[in-house]
Structures are given as C-alpha cells and as structure tokens.
DNA sequence: TATGAATGAGAGTTCATTCAT
DNA sequence: GATGAATGAACTCTCATTCAT
C-alpha cells in the first residue's frame, strides 16, 4: 500500500522538524513510521532520495494550499489577501513543514537548478500573479520572484517563531502584517 | 591558557562555515585547532556546549557589525539605512553563517529562553531603535521585535538565495528592496 | 515445472561467474531467472543448498568436458594428451569457473565427505586412467588422486593467472608445460 | 602498541581461512582480535586495506621462510631441495595462509600490477635461482616465473587438501612429490 | 594539564528469508 | 504453486567521549 510510503514521508518530516536535520536517522524514521528499516529502501533509494521526496511532496502540497480560492477575476488586492491568508494558515497548521524546509534549503542537497525546476512546476500561477501586478504598474519594478519573496517569504520565518513561542500573534497584528506585506510590494 | 579555548572555538566556527553543521566533528575540530581530541573536553563539557558557545560568539559578532556607524542623533531613516546596509553587507560576506544558523535554530540546542536572553544581551540597541520609531508614531504599532523582523529578517533568506545563485542582485534592486523594507514598517 | 529450477540454477551460475561468489544475491538470482524471490525457496531449501547444487552441476559439466574423446584403447600418452588438452581448453574458456571454485572450497559449504562422493560420481574414469598407469609401472607409485593432482591441478592456477594477464602462454610454452606434467608423473 | 595491529591481521587471516572470504566481517575480526570495532579503523583505512595488508604481510613472511638456508654456493639440486622443503614446511605449519591466499587471489582486490610488484619485492631471489638454472641449460627453457610455478605452486593446493584431510601425506610420498617437481622442470 | 589510543553505540544500507495473498 | 512486500539481523564505517599515561 502507498500508505507506507506516506507514513515514511511524514515520519521523516516530523523528525527533521523536531530533532533537526542530523537528528533524523533512518532507524528512527522506520520506528516512527512503524515500518522495518529495510522497508524504507523499497520506496526510496537512499536517505538523500527520501529527503528530496519529502521536499517535493511538501512543495506540491503547499502550492495547492496557496492557490485555493484565488480567482484571477477578482481585484488584485483581494487575490493577494487570499494568497497571503492561505499561506499563513497553511504554515500555522503545518508547523513541521517550515522547520524542515529551512534546514533542507541550507543543506547540501539543495541545488539551484532543481529548485528553479520546482518553482516552475508548482508555483507558476503565483509568480504570474505578481508578474501581472508588475506589468499593470501596481507593484514595484522587480522580478516576480523577488516580489513574491517580499510578500510571502517572511511568513515562513514568522510562523516558525510563533510556533516556537518566540512571538505572539493575534488578529490585529496579523492584519498589520498583511498590510505591511502589501505595502512592501506596492509601487511608490 | 585561554589561548587553546580560543583556538578550539575558531576551529569549530571555521569548520561549520565550510563543511556545514554536520560536517563538524570533534576530531576535526581538534585537528584544526592543533589540540588533542581530549583537550576539547577540558574547555567544553561536550559537543553541545561547544556549539552553544560558537553560536553566542557569532551573535556577538553580528550585533557589533549591525550597529557600526549607527548614530542615534541622526534622522530615523538614516539610522535605518545604515542598519539595513550593515546587515546586508555582513550577510553577503558571511554567507555560511546563516547556513549554520537555521540548523542551529532548528536543532534541539535551541531554546526560546536562551534566545531571548541573547537578544537582550546583544541586540538591545537594535530593538530600541525600532521602539523609538514606534513611540514617535513613525512606525507601525507593532512590538519592536516584529518591526525588526519585518525590516531585517528577510535579508537572511534573501542573501542566502543570492549566494546560491537563485537570485540576482544589483544596486537598483537593492535600493528598491531597502525602500520596500522601510515602507513595510512605516505607519500608514 | 522443472523449467524454473533450471532457470534458477543457470541464473545463479551466471551471476557467480560474472560477479563473484559474494556478488550473487538471492534477489538478483530471482530477477535474472525471472522468478519471484520466494519461488527460489520452493526449489532450494536455502542459499547454501542452491550453491551446492550449482557446484554439483559444474562438476558434472567439467567431468564431461575432460573425458571427451579419451579412448582407453589408445596409447597411454595419447589418452593423457587429450585429457590434459581438454582440461586446458575447458579452463581457458570457463575462466570464471575457477574463481568461484576456490571460494566454494574454502567456504563452510565444502565438506570432505561430499567432495569424495562427488569425485567418485563424476571423476571415476579419470582416476581409473591414472590407476592403470600406476599398475602397469608407467607412472610413479602414488595414489591415483595424487597422480591426477600432479598432472592436472596446477592447470587451474595456471589458467587463472593467464586469464588475469599475469602469465603469457603460447603453443611452445603449452607443449613444454604438458611435457613437464607428463614427466612429473612418469616413474623414473 | 603494534601488538594490536598484529592481532587484527592474524584474526582477519584466521577468519578468512576458516569461514571464507565473505565470512570475515569486521565485527568478527574485532571480536577475535579482542579489540573494539572502531579500533580496526585506527590501523587500517577500511576492509579492503586490511585485506591487502594481510596479503602483503603474509607474502613477506613466506618469502623469508622460503629462502632460509638456501646457499647459492650449493649445488643446484641442493638449493632446490631446501627451497621445496621450506615451502612445504611453511605451508604445513601455516594452514590459514593458503586458505586465505587462494581466496584473496580470486577476489576483485587482486590486481596484476600489484602482484607483479610484490613478486619483485619479495621473491626476486627465488626467481633468480630458477633463472640461473635455465641459463645453465639445466632447467626447461621457460620463463623463470613459470619454472617456479611448476616447481612450487602446486604445493599450495596440495597442503591445502592435506590440511582438509582430503589427502594423506607421508615421507615416502613427499620424497616422490619432490622428485616429481624436480623432474617437471628439468630439461629433457 | 594535555594527550590520543581506544571504545562502542549508532549511522546508512543490504539481503536471506518469510508469509499473507 | 507462485508472488513480492516486508522483515530485521548483520553488514561496514564514523565519531563523541573516556581514561591511562
């Protein structure tokens, strides 16, 4: 059953998130996934491959979550609002995801080419949204990936801190933060 | 002699920077510090303790770099500009520093309390700058750590991507980014 | 169908020959035989049993090759010549065979009793040839297995070295070597 | 102490001889040498390196044993006799040696170049003896390595079988075998 | 104090064997 | 009979830590 593959992926992500990149051993993944150590190797060539798959599966999941309910017919700010809120909620309810992600990106596994390819595959519509905003003169004259970065990326670090308890968030603050994000990309 | 302690710390930092968090073995640290493996344990309880010390040294270094040339007599934007530029240049010339940082923060070594304590110790003047801006009504009505976060934190991810070649930066873009950071914290 | 047993044996033999004794895994045998891994265990108790069967098949093959064209009506030297040449050509064209053999004989699989039994079963005519030579006073007064050993066994090591390129052989040398073998068993 | 290195080498050789090449695990070597597993890696880079060292140490030992008491002033046959007897006695009292050796030579570790280099280093005087015999017209017109092979190599397989109990040896038989070896290399 | 040889637990990975289907 | 997913023990090798010197 693909069930096992899923369990292994989840276990790996969870372990990375909570014990750090080097705290994730294949033995522990097996234990947490309630699977024999050797079983992992039926689904993944080796540890590196497992980590890459965790990454890709996650990216795909995030991209779906991000775009849910975003309607290109809507006014630009409305689209932005949904995008930003989707991102926030996904990150808040998937704490493991970001903890694992920053570590993955800092690791030697991460390569520019592969990342570009993933962006292309999963986040094209997001970049297109920023591109359109730029072309209409609403957003700053920056490449769409930088606009996206400005608007959304800090959410990752932010929710990470929130999850760890370093930062307190409430609705008023979140509104303020969304407004800050929106203002950071608007053309002056 | 405290000389040895210093050499061990430097060796550890150097290794982390060049081989990554998991590329630093006690054996290698000993070798690079030209010290016997056992000697490390005279100065540091264990690996964890050594890593914590490296971390603290790093934070201190960063804080000094950040504040260099920031004069509280200057206009607020000027102070911000220097702060932001200092941060940018430090991060650009210490690319590996962040690679280790995300791993450190995600590792079990990291605790909220200790981090708060470090912030207090080393980054007080930075937070005070944002606090002053908030009190004068120039900045958004957000806690100073959040203001600091909005203004500066994304630089870490940004320079990391630049270093990896995922993003191209030039002076025009950097000006735009600084302006974006500034606008994101300004009260509307 | 016995067809499968055959395919498994062939696959095992082929793998040993090409990847060495330890290069033969049950998984690979299954794959090469186009059979499920579990199926092997319907035909062979375990890996050891499979290896023993491969060994016996090999011995039978060798014995047939050795005796081909040996006519007990012919003069003694002529019989020897054919025997020796058969041995040489078999070994030269089955280089891998010996590589596996020394490992088999050194492994715990190998037992004296079973080997004696195999000799009896497959190499009786060869021993009988040497026995006749001894009884007629032509050959040295040594047990027939030792005579056979003197005359033929070193061919195994010799061809092994030739295959590896440690030794150059040509027709003149081979004639000389056969003469040496013949002279080593002749009574003085 | 070098004592440990020695113990590891002996344990490795003993295990190869008795459990086969694949029966020798680093764990078992450690156990038999009464050493921790990690200790092996202080003396040998990896398993391959350990095996190569076993081989070279053994070759050196054999070469010393072979040449003991061989006096180039003596008559040729006398030199041969001592050489052959030395070889016999060494092999009979070092059963492990040959069991390991054939396996080593059949393994992928073994390379022609290295072997040639070893022969050069350790067995030069032996080859020179056969070379002299050939030049004086006493021995067959064969390369010295082949003469040596004819005269001595089969002793390895022979004593191996004796050790395993497949063959019974006594003084009369041994005299006969030495005579056979001598006759096999003499020019007709 | 300082050393570095020694330790042994644990890392990633393989593979003979089993068993529910 | 046949399958092949699953198992888990055992493999090679690393490394944080200790301790006799």
PDB file of C-alpha atoms in Angstrom, chain A residues 80 84 140 142 146-147 149-155 158 172-188, chain B residues 77 80 84 129-130 133-134 137-155 175-188:
ATOM      1  CA  UNK A  80      -3.278  38.962  -2.645  1.00  0.00           C
ATOM      2  CA  UNK A  84      -1.413  35.609   1.979  1.00  0.00           C
ATOM      3  CA  UNK A 140       7.357  47.620  -7.789  1.00  0.00           C
ATOM      4  CA  UNK A 142      11.154  43.941  -9.506  1.00  0.00           C
ATOM      5  CA  UNK A 146      11.509  38.916  -5.714  1.00  0.00           C
ATOM      6  CA  UNK A 147       8.037  40.368  -5.375  1.00  0.00           C
ATOM      7  CA  UNK A 149       9.691  36.774  -1.862  1.00  0.00           C
ATOM      8  CA  UNK A 150       8.988  40.174  -0.320  1.00  0.00           C
ATOM      9  CA  UNK A 151       5.332  39.477   0.113  1.00  0.00           C
ATOM     10  CA  UNK A 152       5.294  35.921   1.332  1.00  0.00           C
ATOM     11  CA  UNK A 153       8.638  34.519   2.347  1.00  0.00           C
ATOM     12  CA  UNK A 154       8.969  36.187   5.686  1.00  0.00           C
ATOM     13  CA  UNK A 155       5.766  34.459   6.709  1.00  0.00           C
ATOM     14  CA  UNK A 158       7.447  34.437  11.222  1.00  0.00           C
ATOM     15  CA  UNK A 172      -4.751  42.797  14.932  1.00  0.00           C
ATOM     16  CA  UNK A 173      -1.102  42.010  14.469  1.00  0.00           C
ATOM     17  CA  UNK A 174      -1.819  39.747  11.541  1.00  0.00           C
ATOM     18  CA  UNK A 175      -3.824  42.435   9.798  1.00  0.00           C
ATOM     19  CA  UNK A 176      -0.970  44.815  10.356  1.00  0.00           C
ATOM     20  CA  UNK A 177       1.498  42.301   8.962  1.00  0.00           C
ATOM     21  CA  UNK A 178      -0.550  41.663   5.868  1.00  0.00           C
ATOM     22  CA  UNK A 179      -0.788  45.363   5.299  1.00  0.00           C
ATOM     23  CA  UNK A 180       2.966  45.625   5.720  1.00  0.00           C
ATOM     24  CA  UNK A 181       3.487  42.914   3.152  1.00  0.00           C
ATOM     25  CA  UNK A 182       1.117  44.598   0.725  1.00  0.00           C
ATOM     26  CA  UNK A 183       2.823  47.963   1.166  1.00  0.00           C
ATOM     27  CA  UNK A 184       6.246  46.499   0.688  1.00  0.00           C
ATOM     28  CA  UNK A 185       5.445  45.430  -2.860  1.00  0.00           C
ATOM     29  CA  UNK A 186       3.349  48.395  -3.950  1.00  0.00           C
ATOM     30  CA  UNK A 187       4.971  50.840  -6.289  1.00  0.00           C
ATOM     31  CA  UNK A 188       5.558  54.228  -4.635  1.00  0.00           C
TER      32      UNK A 188
ATOM     33  CA  UNK B  77      15.666  56.900   8.126  1.00  0.00           C
ATOM     34  CA  UNK B  80      17.600  52.572   9.352  1.00  0.00           C
ATOM     35  CA  UNK B  84      19.967  47.699   6.824  1.00  0.00           C
ATOM     36  CA  UNK B 129      15.732  51.864  17.622  1.00  0.00           C
ATOM     37  CA  UNK B 130      12.512  50.276  16.453  1.00  0.00           C
ATOM     38  CA  UNK B 133      10.252  54.754  15.931  1.00  0.00           C
ATOM     39  CA  UNK B 134       7.055  53.166  17.157  1.00  0.00           C
ATOM     40  CA  UNK B 137       4.308  57.279  15.664  1.00  0.00           C
ATOM     41  CA  UNK B 138       6.570  56.826  12.649  1.00  0.00           C
ATOM     42  CA  UNK B 139       6.453  53.044  12.646  1.00  0.00           C
ATOM     43  CA  UNK B 140       3.517  50.705  12.795  1.00  0.00           C
ATOM     44  CA  UNK B 141       2.060  49.875  16.141  1.00  0.00           C
ATOM     45  CA  UNK B 142       3.781  46.523  16.450  1.00  0.00           C
ATOM     46  CA  UNK B 143       6.140  45.115  19.079  1.00  0.00           C
ATOM     47  CA  UNK B 144       9.690  46.155  18.346  1.00  0.00           C
ATOM     48  CA  UNK B 145      10.841  42.616  17.700  1.00  0.00           C
ATOM     49  CA  UNK B 146       8.209  42.295  14.988  1.00  0.00           C
ATOM     50  CA  UNK B 147       9.235  45.588  13.452  1.00  0.00           C
ATOM     51  CA  UNK B 148      12.821  44.421  13.432  1.00  0.00           C
ATOM     52  CA  UNK B 149      11.717  41.166  11.969  1.00  0.00           C
ATOM     53  CA  UNK B 150       9.775  42.857   9.142  1.00  0.00           C
ATOM     54  CA  UNK B 151      12.616  45.164   8.308  1.00  0.00           C
ATOM     55  CA  UNK B 152      15.624  42.917   8.549  1.00  0.00           C
ATOM     56  CA  UNK B 153      14.907  39.220   8.830  1.00  0.00           C
ATOM     57  CA  UNK B 154      14.062  38.543   5.226  1.00  0.00           C
ATOM     58  CA  UNK B 155      17.548  39.769   4.356  1.00  0.00           C
ATOM     59  CA  UNK B 175      17.660  50.205  -3.306  1.00  0.00           C
ATOM     60  CA  UNK B 176      14.199  49.002  -4.178  1.00  0.00           C
ATOM     61  CA  UNK B 177      14.397  46.311  -1.512  1.00  0.00           C
ATOM     62  CA  UNK B 178      15.525  48.704   1.163  1.00  0.00           C
ATOM     63  CA  UNK B 179      12.688  51.008   0.232  1.00  0.00           C
ATOM     64  CA  UNK B 180      10.293  48.080   0.448  1.00  0.00           C
ATOM     65  CA  UNK B 181      11.597  47.208   3.906  1.00  0.00           C
ATOM     66  CA  UNK B 182      11.246  50.795   5.020  1.00  0.00           C
ATOM     67  CA  UNK B 183       7.703  51.060   3.678  1.00  0.00           C
ATOM     68  CA  UNK B 184       6.664  47.833   5.302  1.00  0.00           C
ATOM     69  CA  UNK B 185       7.317  49.225   8.778  1.00  0.00           C
ATOM     70  CA  UNK B 186       6.065  52.763   8.236  1.00  0.00           C
ATOM     71  CA  UNK B 187       2.722  53.610   9.762  1.00  0.00           C
ATOM     72  CA  UNK B 188       0.099  54.284   7.115  1.00  0.00           C
TER      73      UNK B 188
END
